[in-house]
PDB file of C-alpha atoms and ligand atoms in Angstrom:
ATOM      1  CA  MET A 227       0.000   0.000   0.000  1.00  0.00           C
ATOM      2  CA  PRO A 228       1.455   3.392  -0.934  1.00  0.00           C
ATOM      3  CA  HIS A 229       1.870   6.039   1.796  1.00  0.00           C
ATOM      4  CA  LYS A 230      -0.858   8.653   1.535  1.00  0.00           C
ATOM      5  CA  ILE A 231       0.651  12.133   1.575  1.00  0.00           C
ATOM      6  CA  ILE A 232      -0.391  15.770   1.349  1.00  0.00           C
ATOM      7  CA  ILE A 233       2.342  18.033  -0.031  1.00  0.00           C
ATOM      8  CA  ASP A 234       2.214  21.529   1.452  1.00  0.00           C
ATOM      9  CA  THR A 235       4.370  23.744  -0.717  1.00  0.00           C
ATOM     10  CA  ASP A 236       5.488  27.155  -2.011  1.00  0.00           C
ATOM     11  CA  PRO A 237       6.935  26.331  -5.469  1.00  0.00           C
ATOM     12  CA  GLY A 238       9.865  27.241  -5.927  1.00  0.00           C
ATOM     13  CA  GLN A 239      12.060  25.212  -8.322  1.00  0.00           C
ATOM     14  CA  ASP A 240      13.163  22.755  -5.636  1.00  0.00           C
ATOM     15  CA  ASP A 241       9.555  22.329  -4.510  1.00  0.00           C
ATOM     16  CA  ALA A 242       8.721  21.555  -8.136  1.00  0.00           C
ATOM     17  CA  VAL A 243      11.326  18.799  -8.269  1.00  0.00           C
ATOM     18  CA  ALA A 244      10.011  17.437  -4.967  1.00  0.00           C
ATOM     19  CA  ILE A 245       6.462  17.297  -6.365  1.00  0.00           C
ATOM     20  CA  LEU A 246       7.711  15.530  -9.510  1.00  0.00           C
ATOM     21  CA  LEU A 247       9.586  12.967  -7.413  1.00  0.00           C
ATOM     22  CA  ALA A 248       6.442  12.289  -5.373  1.00  0.00           C
ATOM     23  CA  LEU A 249       4.246  11.933  -8.462  1.00  0.00           C
ATOM     24  CA  ALA A 250       6.790   9.566 -10.004  1.00  0.00           C
ATOM     25  CA  SER A 251       7.062   7.332  -6.937  1.00  0.00           C
ATOM     26  CA  PRO A 252       4.746   4.300  -6.645  1.00  0.00           C
ATOM     27  CA  GLU A 253       5.439   4.185  -2.885  1.00  0.00           C
ATOM     28  CA  LEU A 254       3.497   7.446  -2.510  1.00  0.00           C
ATOM     29  CA  GLN A 255      -0.098   8.434  -3.168  1.00  0.00           C
ATOM     30  CA  VAL A 256      -0.443  12.217  -3.392  1.00  0.00           C
ATOM     31  CA  LEU A 257      -3.928  12.958  -2.018  1.00  0.00           C
ATOM     32  CA  GLY A 258      -3.583  16.657  -2.758  1.00  0.00           C
ATOM     33  CA  ILE A 259      -1.250  19.605  -2.899  1.00  0.00           C
ATOM     34  CA  THR A 260      -1.816  22.657  -0.703  1.00  0.00           C
ATOM     35  CA  ALA A 261      -0.089  25.879  -1.691  1.00  0.00           C
ATOM     36  CA  VAL A 262       1.181  28.371   0.863  1.00  0.00           C
ATOM     37  CA  ALA A 263       2.774  31.810   0.581  1.00  0.00           C
ATOM     38  CA  GLY A 264       6.547  31.621   0.854  1.00  0.00           C
ATOM     39  CA  ASN A 265       9.125  31.788  -1.922  1.00  0.00           C
ATOM     40  CA  VAL A 266       6.620  33.937  -3.831  1.00  0.00           C
ATOM     41  CA  PRO A 267       3.087  35.115  -2.955  1.00  0.00           C
ATOM     42  CA  LEU A 268       0.216  32.623  -2.804  1.00  0.00           C
ATOM     43  CA  SER A 269      -1.288  33.466  -6.211  1.00  0.00           C
ATOM     44  CA  LEU A 270       2.004  32.336  -7.787  1.00  0.00           C
ATOM     45  CA  THR A 271       2.636  29.275  -5.608  1.00  0.00           C
ATOM     46  CA  ALA A 272      -0.919  28.042  -6.313  1.00  0.00           C
ATOM     47  CA  ARG A 273      -0.300  28.600 -10.021  1.00  0.00           C
ATOM     48  CA  ASN A 274       3.122  26.966  -9.989  1.00  0.00           C
ATOM     49  CA  ALA A 275       1.856  23.838  -8.227  1.00  0.00           C
ATOM     50  CA  ARG A 276      -0.626  23.342 -11.062  1.00  0.00           C
ATOM     51  CA  ILE A 277       2.024  23.969 -13.733  1.00  0.00           C
ATOM     52  CA  VAL A 278       4.114  21.204 -12.168  1.00  0.00           C
ATOM     53  CA  CYS A 279       1.189  18.748 -12.039  1.00  0.00           C
ATOM     54  CA  GLU A 280       0.444  19.390 -15.703  1.00  0.00           C
ATOM     55  CA  LEU A 281       4.102  19.011 -16.624  1.00  0.00           C
ATOM     56  CA  ALA A 282       3.959  15.572 -14.981  1.00  0.00           C
ATOM     57  CA  GLY A 283       0.752  14.719 -16.868  1.00  0.00           C
ATOM     58  CA  ARG A 284      -1.130  14.661 -13.551  1.00  0.00           C
ATOM     59  CA  ALA A 285      -3.885  17.305 -13.889  1.00  0.00           C
ATOM     60  CA  ASP A 286      -5.987  14.917 -11.774  1.00  0.00           C
ATOM     61  CA  VAL A 287      -4.121  15.822  -8.571  1.00  0.00           C
ATOM     62  CA  PRO A 288      -6.216  18.370  -6.642  1.00  0.00           C
ATOM     63  CA  VAL A 289      -4.411  21.622  -5.877  1.00  0.00           C
ATOM     64  CA  PHE A 290      -5.677  23.982  -3.165  1.00  0.00           C
ATOM     65  CA  ALA A 291      -4.700  27.520  -2.203  1.00  0.00           C
ATOM     66  CA  GLY A 292      -3.995  27.884   1.496  1.00  0.00           C
ATOM     67  CA  CYS A 293      -2.818  30.791   3.646  1.00  0.00           C
ATOM     68  CA  ASP A 294      -1.547  33.932   1.980  1.00  0.00           C
ATOM     69  CA  ALA A 295       0.455  35.261   4.944  1.00  0.00           C
ATOM     70  CA  PRO A 296       2.195  33.957   8.072  1.00  0.00           C
ATOM     71  CA  LEU A 297       0.210  33.644  11.328  1.00  0.00           C
ATOM     72  CA  SER A 298       1.321  36.945  12.818  1.00  0.00           C
ATOM     73  CA  ARG A 299       3.979  38.553  10.613  1.00  0.00           C
ATOM     74  CA  GLY A 300       4.309  40.111   7.204  1.00  0.00           C
ATOM     75  CA  LEU A 301       5.322  37.747   4.410  1.00  0.00           C
ATOM     76  CA  VAL A 302       9.000  37.525   3.474  1.00  0.00           C
ATOM     77  CA  THR A 303       9.555  36.139  -0.037  1.00  0.00           C
ATOM     78  CA  ALA A 304      12.627  34.893  -1.926  1.00  0.00           C
ATOM     79  CA  GLU A 305      12.402  36.172  -5.502  1.00  0.00           C
ATOM     80  CA  HIS A 306      16.152  36.818  -5.321  1.00  0.00           C
ATOM     81  CA  VAL A 307      16.600  33.030  -5.272  1.00  0.00           C
ATOM     82  CA  HIS A 308      13.656  31.723  -7.294  1.00  0.00           C
ATOM     83  CA  GLY A 309      12.969  34.595  -9.713  1.00  0.00           C
ATOM     84  CA  LYS A 310       9.861  36.717 -10.153  1.00  0.00           C
ATOM     85  CA  THR A 311       7.527  33.803 -10.914  1.00  0.00           C
ATOM     86  CA  GLY A 312       9.084  31.421  -8.386  1.00  0.00           C
ATOM     87  CA  LEU A 313       9.663  28.980 -11.236  1.00  0.00           C
ATOM     88  CA  ASP A 314      12.032  31.042 -13.394  1.00  0.00           C
ATOM     89  CA  GLY A 315      14.379  29.110 -15.638  1.00  0.00           C
ATOM     90  CA  VAL A 316      12.032  27.718 -18.263  1.00  0.00           C
ATOM     91  CA  ASP A 317       8.860  29.042 -19.886  1.00  0.00           C
ATOM     92  CA  LEU A 318       5.985  26.675 -19.248  1.00  0.00           C
ATOM     93  CA  PRO A 319       2.371  27.231 -20.331  1.00  0.00           C
ATOM     94  CA  ASP A 320      -0.165  28.691 -17.921  1.00  0.00           C
ATOM     95  CA  PRO A 321      -2.047  25.881 -16.204  1.00  0.00           C
ATOM     96  CA  THR A 322      -5.400  24.852 -17.600  1.00  0.00           C
ATOM     97  CA  MET A 323      -6.414  22.735 -14.605  1.00  0.00           C
ATOM     98  CA  THR A 324      -8.402  24.743 -12.115  1.00  0.00           C
ATOM     99  CA  LEU A 325      -7.633  25.432  -8.509  1.00  0.00           C
ATOM    100  CA  GLN A 326     -10.015  23.608  -6.133  1.00  0.00           C
ATOM    101  CA  ASP A 327     -12.694  25.788  -4.525  1.00  0.00           C
ATOM    102  CA  MET A 328     -11.915  24.551  -1.023  1.00  0.00           C
ATOM    103  CA  HIS A 329      -9.294  26.355   1.112  1.00  0.00           C
ATOM    104  CA  GLY A 330      -6.092  24.335   1.545  1.00  0.00           C
ATOM    105  CA  VAL A 331      -6.450  24.314   5.332  1.00  0.00           C
ATOM    106  CA  ASP A 332      -9.957  22.846   5.051  1.00  0.00           C
ATOM    107  CA  PHE A 333      -8.622  20.176   2.710  1.00  0.00           C
ATOM    108  CA  ILE A 334      -5.992  19.197   5.266  1.00  0.00           C
ATOM    109  CA  ILE A 335      -8.615  19.045   8.038  1.00  0.00           C
ATOM    110  CA  ASP A 336     -11.216  17.155   5.984  1.00  0.00           C
ATOM    111  CA  THR A 337      -8.696  14.659   4.654  1.00  0.00           C
ATOM    112  CA  LEU A 338      -7.311  13.841   8.088  1.00  0.00           C
ATOM    113  CA  ARG A 339     -10.836  13.362   9.441  1.00  0.00           C
ATOM    114  CA  ARG A 340     -11.923  11.248   6.474  1.00  0.00           C
ATOM    115  CA  GLU A 341      -8.942   8.907   6.104  1.00  0.00           C
ATOM    116  CA  PRO A 342      -8.303   6.256   8.762  1.00  0.00           C
ATOM    117  CA  ALA A 343      -6.322   7.688  11.683  1.00  0.00           C
ATOM    118  CA  GLY A 344      -2.574   7.275  11.341  1.00  0.00           C
ATOM    119  CA  THR A 345      -2.523   6.819   7.585  1.00  0.00           C
ATOM    120  CA  VAL A 346      -1.821  10.315   6.212  1.00  0.00           C
ATOM    121  CA  THR A 347       1.653  11.879   6.203  1.00  0.00           C
ATOM    122  CA  LEU A 348       2.030  15.651   5.837  1.00  0.00           C
ATOM    123  CA  VAL A 349       4.980  16.804   3.748  1.00  0.00           C
ATOM    124  CA  PRO A 350       5.487  20.540   4.271  1.00  0.00           C
ATOM    125  CA  ILE A 351       8.253  21.993   2.105  1.00  0.00           C
ATOM    126  CA  GLY A 352       7.459  25.667   2.666  1.00  0.00           C
ATOM    127  CA  PRO A 353       6.575  27.820   5.674  1.00  0.00           C
ATOM    128  CA  LEU A 354       4.386  25.929   8.154  1.00  0.00           C
ATOM    129  CA  THR A 355       1.428  28.347   8.114  1.00  0.00           C
ATOM    130  CA  ASN A 356      -1.148  25.969   6.595  1.00  0.00           C
ATOM    131  CA  ILE A 357      -0.261  23.116   8.930  1.00  0.00           C
ATOM    132  CA  ALA A 358      -0.312  25.279  12.085  1.00  0.00           C
ATOM    133  CA  THR A 359      -3.617  26.860  11.021  1.00  0.00           C
ATOM    134  CA  ALA A 360      -5.168  23.421  10.471  1.00  0.00           C
ATOM    135  CA  PHE A 361      -3.943  22.267  13.913  1.00  0.00           C
ATOM    136  CA  ARG A 362      -5.302  25.439  15.556  1.00  0.00           C
ATOM    137  CA  ARG A 363      -8.706  25.114  13.913  1.00  0.00           C
ATOM    138  CA  ALA A 364      -9.099  21.378  14.341  1.00  0.00           C
ATOM    139  CA  PRO A 365      -6.937  20.057  17.198  1.00  0.00           C
ATOM    140  CA  ASP A 366      -8.676  16.676  16.815  1.00  0.00           C
ATOM    141  CA  ILE A 367      -6.711  16.026  13.606  1.00  0.00           C
ATOM    142  CA  ILE A 368      -3.310  16.215  15.310  1.00  0.00           C
ATOM    143  CA  ALA A 369      -3.539  12.689  16.721  1.00  0.00           C
ATOM    144  CA  ARG A 370      -4.686  11.404  13.316  1.00  0.00           C
ATOM    145  CA  VAL A 371      -1.514  12.489  11.474  1.00  0.00           C
ATOM    146  CA  HIS A 372       0.792   9.554  10.774  1.00  0.00           C
ATOM    147  CA  ARG A 373       3.911  11.723  10.579  1.00  0.00           C
ATOM    148  CA  ILE A 374       5.191  15.085   9.373  1.00  0.00           C
ATOM    149  CA  VAL A 375       8.223  15.018   7.079  1.00  0.00           C
ATOM    150  CA  LEU A 376       9.309  18.607   6.535  1.00  0.00           C
ATOM    151  CA  MET A 377      12.098  20.556   4.908  1.00  0.00           C
ATOM    152  CA  GLY A 378      13.242  23.317   7.187  1.00  0.00           C
ATOM    153  CA  GLY A 379      15.709  24.363   9.831  1.00  0.00           C
ATOM    154  CA  THR A 380      19.434  24.273  10.230  1.00  0.00           C
ATOM    155  CA  TYR A 381      21.955  23.762  13.003  1.00  0.00           C
ATOM    156  CA  PHE A 382      25.591  23.081  12.100  1.00  0.00           C
ATOM    157  CA  GLU A 383      25.195  24.694   8.689  1.00  0.00           C
ATOM    158  CA  VAL A 384      23.749  27.924  10.180  1.00  0.00           C
ATOM    159  CA  GLY A 385      21.196  30.059   8.384  1.00  0.00           C
ATOM    160  CA  ASN A 386      20.512  30.839   4.746  1.00  0.00           C
ATOM    161  CA  VAL A 387      18.160  33.815   5.228  1.00  0.00           C
ATOM    162  CA  THR A 388      19.661  35.218   8.429  1.00  0.00           C
ATOM    163  CA  PRO A 389      22.868  34.050  10.106  1.00  0.00           C
ATOM    164  CA  ALA A 390      20.724  31.925  12.432  1.00  0.00           C
ATOM    165  CA  ALA A 391      17.653  30.849  10.481  1.00  0.00           C
ATOM    166  CA  GLU A 392      16.602  28.785   7.499  1.00  0.00           C
ATOM    167  CA  PHE A 393      13.982  30.340   5.184  1.00  0.00           C
ATOM    168  CA  ASN A 394      10.929  28.092   5.782  1.00  0.00           C
ATOM    169  CA  ILE A 395      11.152  28.415   9.566  1.00  0.00           C
ATOM    170  CA  PHE A 396      12.123  32.100   9.477  1.00  0.00           C
ATOM    171  CA  VAL A 397       9.096  33.106   7.379  1.00  0.00           C
ATOM    172  CA  ASP A 398       6.615  31.810   9.970  1.00  0.00           C
ATOM    173  CA  PRO A 399       8.392  30.935  13.223  1.00  0.00           C
ATOM    174  CA  GLU A 400       5.172  31.014  15.268  1.00  0.00           C
ATOM    175  CA  ALA A 401       3.668  28.384  12.961  1.00  0.00           C
ATOM    176  CA  ALA A 402       6.837  26.305  13.181  1.00  0.00           C
ATOM    177  CA  ALA A 403       6.860  26.541  16.981  1.00  0.00           C
ATOM    178  CA  GLU A 404       3.293  25.237  17.141  1.00  0.00           C
ATOM    179  CA  VAL A 405       3.964  22.377  14.740  1.00  0.00           C
ATOM    180  CA  PHE A 406       7.155  21.326  16.551  1.00  0.00           C
ATOM    181  CA  ALA A 407       5.259  21.369  19.857  1.00  0.00           C
ATOM    182  CA  ALA A 408       2.238  19.450  18.563  1.00  0.00           C
ATOM    183  CA  GLY A 409       3.524  16.021  19.537  1.00  0.00           C
ATOM    184  CA  VAL A 410       3.332  14.555  16.023  1.00  0.00           C
ATOM    185  CA  ASP A 411       6.107  12.217  14.884  1.00  0.00           C
ATOM    186  CA  LEU A 412       8.409  14.696  13.128  1.00  0.00           C
ATOM    187  CA  VAL A 413      11.146  14.172  10.543  1.00  0.00           C
ATOM    188  CA  VAL A 414      13.174  17.317   9.892  1.00  0.00           C
ATOM    189  CA  MET A 415      15.279  17.760   6.747  1.00  0.00           C
ATOM    190  CA  PRO A 416      17.480  20.763   7.583  1.00  0.00           C
ATOM    191  CA  LEU A 417      20.175  22.541   5.571  1.00  0.00           C
ATOM    192  CA  ASP A 418      22.701  20.304   7.341  1.00  0.00           C
ATOM    193  CA  ALA A 419      21.487  17.437   5.166  1.00  0.00           C
ATOM    194  CA  THR A 420      20.410  19.314   2.029  1.00  0.00           C
ATOM    195  CA  HIS A 421      23.730  21.144   1.672  1.00  0.00           C
ATOM    196  CA  ARG A 422      25.301  17.723   1.265  1.00  0.00           C
ATOM    197  CA  ALA A 423      23.127  17.050  -1.776  1.00  0.00           C
ATOM    198  CA  LEU A 424      24.642  19.387  -4.363  1.00  0.00           C
ATOM    199  CA  THR A 425      23.760  19.042  -8.026  1.00  0.00           C
ATOM    200  CA  SER A 426      26.572  18.349 -10.503  1.00  0.00           C
ATOM    201  CA  ARG A 427      26.912  19.222 -14.190  1.00  0.00           C
ATOM    202  CA  ALA A 428      26.817  15.510 -15.049  1.00  0.00           C
ATOM    203  CA  TRP A 429      23.529  15.062 -13.165  1.00  0.00           C
ATOM    204  CA  VAL A 430      21.910  18.143 -14.748  1.00  0.00           C
ATOM    205  CA  ASP A 431      22.942  16.882 -18.202  1.00  0.00           C
ATOM    206  CA  ALA A 432      21.618  13.381 -17.462  1.00  0.00           C
ATOM    207  CA  MET A 433      18.342  14.867 -16.256  1.00  0.00           C
ATOM    208  CA  ALA A 434      18.018  17.016 -19.391  1.00  0.00           C
ATOM    209  CA  ALA A 435      18.545  13.955 -21.587  1.00  0.00           C
ATOM    210  CA  THR A 436      15.480  12.159 -20.218  1.00  0.00           C
ATOM    211  CA  GLY A 437      12.901  14.324 -22.060  1.00  0.00           C
ATOM    212  CA  PRO A 438      10.746  17.432 -21.562  1.00  0.00           C
ATOM    213  CA  VAL A 439      10.173  16.952 -17.815  1.00  0.00           C
ATOM    214  CA  GLY A 440      13.868  16.316 -17.278  1.00  0.00           C
ATOM    215  CA  ARG A 441      14.729  19.376 -19.371  1.00  0.00           C
ATOM    216  CA  ALA A 442      12.511  21.550 -17.157  1.00  0.00           C
ATOM    217  CA  VAL A 443      14.240  20.165 -14.064  1.00  0.00           C
ATOM    218  CA  ALA A 444      17.654  20.871 -15.620  1.00  0.00           C
ATOM    219  CA  SER A 445      16.668  24.463 -16.498  1.00  0.00           C
ATOM    220  CA  TRP A 446      15.269  25.124 -13.017  1.00  0.00           C
ATOM    221  CA  THR A 447      18.422  23.729 -11.451  1.00  0.00           C
ATOM    222  CA  ASP A 448      20.624  25.877 -13.678  1.00  0.00           C
ATOM    223  CA  PHE A 449      18.570  28.927 -12.695  1.00  0.00           C
ATOM    224  CA  PHE A 450      18.777  28.676  -8.950  1.00  0.00           C
ATOM    225  CA  GLU A 451      22.256  27.215  -8.965  1.00  0.00           C
ATOM    226  CA  ARG A 452      23.501  30.680  -9.995  1.00  0.00           C
ATOM    227  CA  PHE A 453      22.363  32.053  -6.646  1.00  0.00           C
ATOM    228  CA  ASP A 454      23.946  29.289  -4.605  1.00  0.00           C
ATOM    229  CA  LYS A 455      27.207  29.429  -6.570  1.00  0.00           C
ATOM    230  CA  ALA A 456      27.498  33.160  -5.989  1.00  0.00           C
ATOM    231  CA  LYS A 457      26.618  32.816  -2.311  1.00  0.00           C
ATOM    232  CA  TYR A 458      28.502  29.715  -1.211  1.00  0.00           C
ATOM    233  CA  GLY A 459      31.171  29.579  -3.869  1.00  0.00           C
ATOM    234  CA  HIS A 460      30.695  25.873  -4.532  1.00  0.00           C
ATOM    235  CA  GLU A 461      29.674  24.223  -7.765  1.00  0.00           C
ATOM    236  CA  GLY A 462      26.129  22.940  -7.762  1.00  0.00           C
ATOM    237  CA  ALA A 463      23.025  23.784  -5.772  1.00  0.00           C
ATOM    238  CA  PRO A 464      21.376  22.002  -2.869  1.00  0.00           C
ATOM    239  CA  LEU A 465      18.096  20.328  -3.780  1.00  0.00           C
ATOM    240  CA  HIS A 466      16.393  21.037  -0.465  1.00  0.00           C
ATOM    241  CA  ASP A 467      12.776  19.981  -0.868  1.00  0.00           C
ATOM    242  CA  PRO A 468      13.299  16.782  -2.906  1.00  0.00           C
ATOM    243  CA  CYS A 469      15.278  15.459   0.070  1.00  0.00           C
ATOM    244  CA  ALA A 470      12.108  15.461   2.194  1.00  0.00           C
ATOM    245  CA  VAL A 471      10.203  13.416  -0.388  1.00  0.00           C
ATOM    246  CA  ALA A 472      13.227  11.177  -0.948  1.00  0.00           C
ATOM    247  CA  TRP A 473      13.281  10.342   2.774  1.00  0.00           C
ATOM    248  CA  LEU A 474       9.786   8.874   2.378  1.00  0.00           C
ATOM    249  CA  VAL A 475      10.890   6.743  -0.560  1.00  0.00           C
ATOM    250  CA  ALA A 476      14.381   5.768   0.608  1.00  0.00           C
ATOM    251  CA  PRO A 477      14.990   6.682   4.262  1.00  0.00           C
ATOM    252  CA  GLU A 478      18.127   4.527   4.282  1.00  0.00           C
ATOM    253  CA  LEU A 479      19.879   7.232   2.231  1.00  0.00           C
ATOM    254  CA  PHE A 480      19.758   9.624   5.201  1.00  0.00           C
ATOM    255  CA  SER A 481      21.183   9.620   8.698  1.00  0.00           C
ATOM    256  CA  GLY A 482      20.474  11.755  11.726  1.00  0.00           C
ATOM    257  CA  ARG A 483      19.486  11.686  15.390  1.00  0.00           C
ATOM    258  CA  ARG A 484      16.281  11.818  17.383  1.00  0.00           C
ATOM    259  CA  ILE A 485      16.689  15.009  19.370  1.00  0.00           C
ATOM    260  CA  ASN A 486      14.803  17.921  20.898  1.00  0.00           C
ATOM    261  CA  VAL A 487      14.294  20.852  18.548  1.00  0.00           C
ATOM    262  CA  GLU A 488      12.742  24.137  19.686  1.00  0.00           C
ATOM    263  CA  ILE A 489      11.937  27.167  17.555  1.00  0.00           C
ATOM    264  CA  GLU A 490      13.148  30.631  18.548  1.00  0.00           C
ATOM    265  CA  THR A 491      10.348  33.175  18.057  1.00  0.00           C
ATOM    266  CA  GLN A 492      11.601  36.065  20.213  1.00  0.00           C
ATOM    267  CA  GLY A 493      15.262  36.417  19.386  1.00  0.00           C
ATOM    268  CA  ARG A 494      16.806  39.773  18.650  1.00  0.00           C
ATOM    269  CA  TRP A 495      19.114  38.145  16.095  1.00  0.00           C
ATOM    270  CA  THR A 496      17.943  34.569  16.090  1.00  0.00           C
ATOM    271  CA  THR A 497      14.233  34.518  15.257  1.00  0.00           C
ATOM    272  CA  GLY A 498      13.428  31.388  13.269  1.00  0.00           C
ATOM    273  CA  MET A 499      16.418  29.470  14.595  1.00  0.00           C
ATOM    274  CA  THR A 500      15.922  25.737  15.078  1.00  0.00           C
ATOM    275  CA  VAL A 501      17.549  25.216  18.475  1.00  0.00           C
ATOM    276  CA  ALA A 502      18.610  21.628  17.919  1.00  0.00           C
ATOM    277  CA  ASP A 503      19.874  19.776  20.989  1.00  0.00           C
ATOM    278  CA  TRP A 504      22.231  17.576  18.984  1.00  0.00           C
ATOM    279  CA  TRP A 505      24.406  16.780  21.996  1.00  0.00           C
ATOM    280  CA  GLY A 506      21.512  16.128  24.376  1.00  0.00           C
ATOM    281  CA  VAL A 507      22.475  18.826  26.861  1.00  0.00           C
ATOM    282  CA  SER A 508      19.015  20.282  27.565  1.00  0.00           C
ATOM    283  CA  GLY A 509      17.280  17.341  29.176  1.00  0.00           C
ATOM    284  CA  ARG A 510      14.271  18.103  26.994  1.00  0.00           C
ATOM    285  CA  ALA A 511      12.521  15.126  25.430  1.00  0.00           C
ATOM    286  CA  PRO A 512      13.297  14.398  21.755  1.00  0.00           C
ATOM    287  CA  ASN A 513      10.545  15.596  19.424  1.00  0.00           C
ATOM    288  CA  ALA A 514      12.122  15.111  15.998  1.00  0.00           C
ATOM    289  CA  LEU A 515      14.370  12.979  13.843  1.00  0.00           C
ATOM    290  CA  PHE A 516      16.856  15.663  12.752  1.00  0.00           C
ATOM    291  CA  LEU A 517      18.748  14.551   9.655  1.00  0.00           C
ATOM    292  CA  ARG A 518      22.326  15.483   9.062  1.00  0.00           C
ATOM    293  CA  ASP A 519      23.688  13.510   6.143  1.00  0.00           C
ATOM    294  CA  VAL A 520      22.656  11.985   2.850  1.00  0.00           C
ATOM    295  CA  GLU A 521      24.187   9.568   0.379  1.00  0.00           C
ATOM    296  CA  ALA A 522      24.184  12.102  -2.443  1.00  0.00           C
ATOM    297  CA  PRO A 523      25.066   9.867  -5.425  1.00  0.00           C
ATOM    298  CA  ALA A 524      22.215   7.477  -4.571  1.00  0.00           C
ATOM    299  CA  LEU A 525      19.824  10.397  -4.070  1.00  0.00           C
ATOM    300  CA  PHE A 526      20.622  11.865  -7.484  1.00  0.00           C
ATOM    301  CA  ASP A 527      20.364   8.461  -9.091  1.00  0.00           C
ATOM    302  CA  LEU A 528      16.886   8.072  -7.559  1.00  0.00           C
ATOM    303  CA  LEU A 529      15.864  11.484  -8.896  1.00  0.00           C
ATOM    304  CA  THR A 530      17.050  10.737 -12.432  1.00  0.00           C
ATOM    305  CA  ARG A 531      15.359   7.354 -12.537  1.00  0.00           C
ATOM    306  CA  ARG A 532      12.065   8.472 -11.057  1.00  0.00           C
ATOM    307  CA  ILE A 533      11.661  11.821 -12.821  1.00  0.00           C
ATOM    308  CA  GLY A 534      12.974  10.260 -16.030  1.00  0.00           C
ATOM    309  CA  SER A 535      10.129   7.734 -15.788  1.00  0.00           C
ATOM    310  CA  LEU A 536       7.613  10.596 -16.107  1.00  0.00           C
ATOM    311  CA  ASP A 537       9.087  11.268 -19.532  1.00  0.00           C
ATOM    312  CA  ARG A 538       9.071   7.616 -20.534  1.00  0.00           C
ATOM    313  CA  HIS A 539       5.470   6.966 -19.499  1.00  0.00           C
ATOM    314  CA  GLY A 540       4.107  10.520 -19.650  1.00  0.00           C
TER     315      GLY A 540
HETATM  316  C1  BDR B1532      13.814  26.251   1.558  1.00  0.00           C
HETATM  317  O1  BDR B1532      13.465  27.596   1.241  1.00  0.00           O
HETATM  318  C2  BDR B1532      12.968  27.690  -0.058  1.00  0.00           C
HETATM  319  O2  BDR B1532      13.582  28.743  -0.736  1.00  0.00           O
HETATM  320  C3  BDR B1532      13.191  26.349  -0.722  1.00  0.00           C
HETATM  321  O3  BDR B1532      12.110  26.055  -1.580  1.00  0.00           O
HETATM  322  C4  BDR B1532      13.260  25.389   0.441  1.00  0.00           C
HETATM  323  O4  BDR B1532      11.985  24.913   0.799  1.00  0.00           O
HETATM  324  C5  BDR B1532      15.309  26.159   1.754  1.00  0.00           C
HETATM  325  O5  BDR B1532      15.716  27.007   2.794  1.00  0.00           O
HETATM  326 CA1   CA B1533      10.022  25.230  -0.583  1.00  0.00          CA
END
């Protein structure tokens, strides 16, 4: 039986690759995609999610628009990384599939109430606003979630948007704090792991050779790689969000520790920091599996095979 998942996302080129990996993976059944404001405003993330579904030949996947702003702060976006549309790098047609009428938060609540308890995994790869809002509105669903596998946070690698914070957590730290405190089984894919999964020229070329879907992935990667190259000085770009989906398909590729992770919401310099008790010094109970490493060659091989299969069967 495939794992039932809801992808909560702010596409974003790396979100797009994550969605493609999920749609190409028989181990996963994507019940729906909920868009959230993050890399770009909600109108664009909701549009981009549909563009990606159509690119994969999966206009049947329901896409919902969720929250357009963090719980209690103004929205911070990342056009400097992802471009004006959020999916800069290749021109793809406007989506023809329509956005669902229902709000994304209602979809999350309804789905968790409808499906048998403990069978639905949430996969947030953007700010945690939709998930925290669903938990606030319907606390009864919290115990029904099988697991949350999210991309966000950083510890050893320090921040990418401030010196202390990773983007997804920084954009809505109050939401993150509520989700981390909810008591759900949590798997956290921080920068510490994703910065060990850098794309290579050979991989981008192999991806491009698979067909139109692979070419889109290659163009997206080339686009946002420019930012990472300029910033970090290394060749290649980290594929953050696909790592979260890859953990669901092949957890053996990743290693980490079960530790306590708290979210800083009040810091003068550190708001959005994931305070990760890697060395177990706090005495606080573990609340997350915090990943730190990935077998990068195997991860990229998985991506090429799976996303390439969309071109072969698409
Ligand atoms: C995260 O922030 C976004 O820019 C990416 O899509 C990813 O989810 C990395 O910090
Ligand atoms: Ca994202």
